[in-house]
Amino acid sequence: MFGLFKNDPVKKLRKQHSQIQEQAMIAQRNGDIRKYSMLSLEAENLWNEIVAAEAAKPPQG
């Protein structure tokens, strides 16, 4: 009950990951492969952070 109003850091990371993926897709469509590669790498690193944060999260219930 007390954790009801706490911000979920994983939710914030997932939103950021989604935004980076969208930027990468736009860069790829525009033909900027270098920018696409950089953004894809950033998204992959962020995804690894998300996986680690979810693994460290205590089980609910």
PDB file of C-alpha atoms in Angstrom:
ATOM      1  CA  MET A   1       0.000   0.000   0.000  1.00  0.00           C
ATOM      2  CA  PHE A   2       2.804   2.411   0.823  1.00  0.00           C
ATOM      3  CA  GLY A   3       4.464   1.816  -2.531  1.00  0.00           C
ATOM      4  CA  LEU A   4       1.317   2.848  -4.372  1.00  0.00           C
ATOM      5  CA  PHE A   5       2.503   6.349  -5.190  1.00  0.00           C
ATOM      6  CA  LYS A   6       6.192   5.557  -5.768  1.00  0.00           C
ATOM      7  CA  ASN A   7       7.572   6.218  -9.221  1.00  0.00           C
ATOM      8  CA  ASP A   8       8.619   3.090 -11.073  1.00  0.00           C
ATOM      9  CA  PRO A   9      12.124   3.622 -12.516  1.00  0.00           C
ATOM     10  CA  VAL A  10      11.642   0.719 -14.954  1.00  0.00           C
ATOM     11  CA  LYS A  11       8.585   2.408 -16.443  1.00  0.00           C
ATOM     12  CA  LYS A  12      10.621   5.556 -17.071  1.00  0.00           C
ATOM     13  CA  LEU A  13      13.424   3.525 -18.692  1.00  0.00           C
ATOM     14  CA  ARG A  14      10.938   1.697 -20.933  1.00  0.00           C
ATOM     15  CA  LYS A  15       9.475   4.996 -22.128  1.00  0.00           C
ATOM     16  CA  GLN A  16      12.948   6.346 -22.863  1.00  0.00           C
ATOM     17  CA  HIS A  17      13.832   3.113 -24.704  1.00  0.00           C
ATOM     18  CA  SER A  18      10.714   3.427 -26.849  1.00  0.00           C
ATOM     19  CA  GLN A  19      11.547   7.026 -27.745  1.00  0.00           C
ATOM     20  CA  ILE A  20      15.117   6.119 -28.750  1.00  0.00           C
ATOM     21  CA  GLN A  21      13.868   3.255 -30.909  1.00  0.00           C
ATOM     22  CA  GLU A  22      11.467   5.606 -32.661  1.00  0.00           C
ATOM     23  CA  GLN A  23      14.265   8.116 -33.308  1.00  0.00           C
ATOM     24  CA  ALA A  24      16.412   5.286 -34.712  1.00  0.00           C
ATOM     25  CA  MET A  25      13.615   4.208 -37.043  1.00  0.00           C
ATOM     26  CA  ILE A  26      13.212   7.771 -38.336  1.00  0.00           C
ATOM     27  CA  ALA A  27      16.969   8.066 -38.880  1.00  0.00           C
ATOM     28  CA  GLN A  28      16.985   4.791 -40.821  1.00  0.00           C
ATOM     29  CA  ARG A  29      14.094   5.923 -43.017  1.00  0.00           C
ATOM     30  CA  ASN A  30      15.938   9.155 -43.752  1.00  0.00           C
ATOM     31  CA  GLY A  31      19.016   7.200 -44.806  1.00  0.00           C
ATOM     32  CA  ASP A  32      21.213   8.292 -41.884  1.00  0.00           C
ATOM     33  CA  ILE A  33      22.640   4.862 -41.117  1.00  0.00           C
ATOM     34  CA  ARG A  34      25.353   6.185 -38.802  1.00  0.00           C
ATOM     35  CA  LYS A  35      22.785   7.903 -36.563  1.00  0.00           C
ATOM     36  CA  TYR A  36      20.579   4.807 -36.730  1.00  0.00           C
ATOM     37  CA  SER A  37      23.477   2.643 -35.551  1.00  0.00           C
ATOM     38  CA  MET A  38      24.333   4.983 -32.681  1.00  0.00           C
ATOM     39  CA  LEU A  39      20.711   5.150 -31.515  1.00  0.00           C
ATOM     40  CA  SER A  40      20.289   1.377 -31.837  1.00  0.00           C
ATOM     41  CA  LEU A  41      23.345   0.812 -29.667  1.00  0.00           C
ATOM     42  CA  GLU A  42      22.000   3.290 -27.101  1.00  0.00           C
ATOM     43  CA  ALA A  43      18.622   1.507 -27.122  1.00  0.00           C
ATOM     44  CA  GLU A  44      20.308  -1.863 -26.641  1.00  0.00           C
ATOM     45  CA  ASN A  45      22.329  -0.573 -23.674  1.00  0.00           C
ATOM     46  CA  LEU A  46      19.178   0.897 -22.166  1.00  0.00           C
ATOM     47  CA  TRP A  47      17.370  -2.425 -22.652  1.00  0.00           C
ATOM     48  CA  ASN A  48      20.158  -4.191 -20.746  1.00  0.00           C
ATOM     49  CA  GLU A  49      19.641  -1.678 -17.930  1.00  0.00           C
ATOM     50  CA  ILE A  50      15.910  -2.438 -17.921  1.00  0.00           C
ATOM     51  CA  VAL A  51      16.527  -6.170 -17.711  1.00  0.00           C
ATOM     52  CA  ALA A  52      18.962  -5.688 -14.823  1.00  0.00           C
ATOM     53  CA  ALA A  53      16.539  -3.377 -12.988  1.00  0.00           C
ATOM     54  CA  GLU A  54      13.689  -5.854 -13.363  1.00  0.00           C
ATOM     55  CA  ALA A  55      15.871  -8.690 -12.103  1.00  0.00           C
ATOM     56  CA  ALA A  56      16.786  -6.651  -9.016  1.00  0.00           C
ATOM     57  CA  LYS A  57      13.161  -5.676  -8.356  1.00  0.00           C
ATOM     58  CA  PRO A  58      11.614  -7.570  -5.409  1.00  0.00           C
ATOM     59  CA  PRO A  59       8.661  -9.778  -6.315  1.00  0.00           C
ATOM     60  CA  GLN A  60       5.229  -8.269  -5.749  1.00  0.00           C
ATOM     61  CA  GLY A  61       2.567 -10.000  -3.789  1.00  0.00           C
TER      62      GLY A  61
END
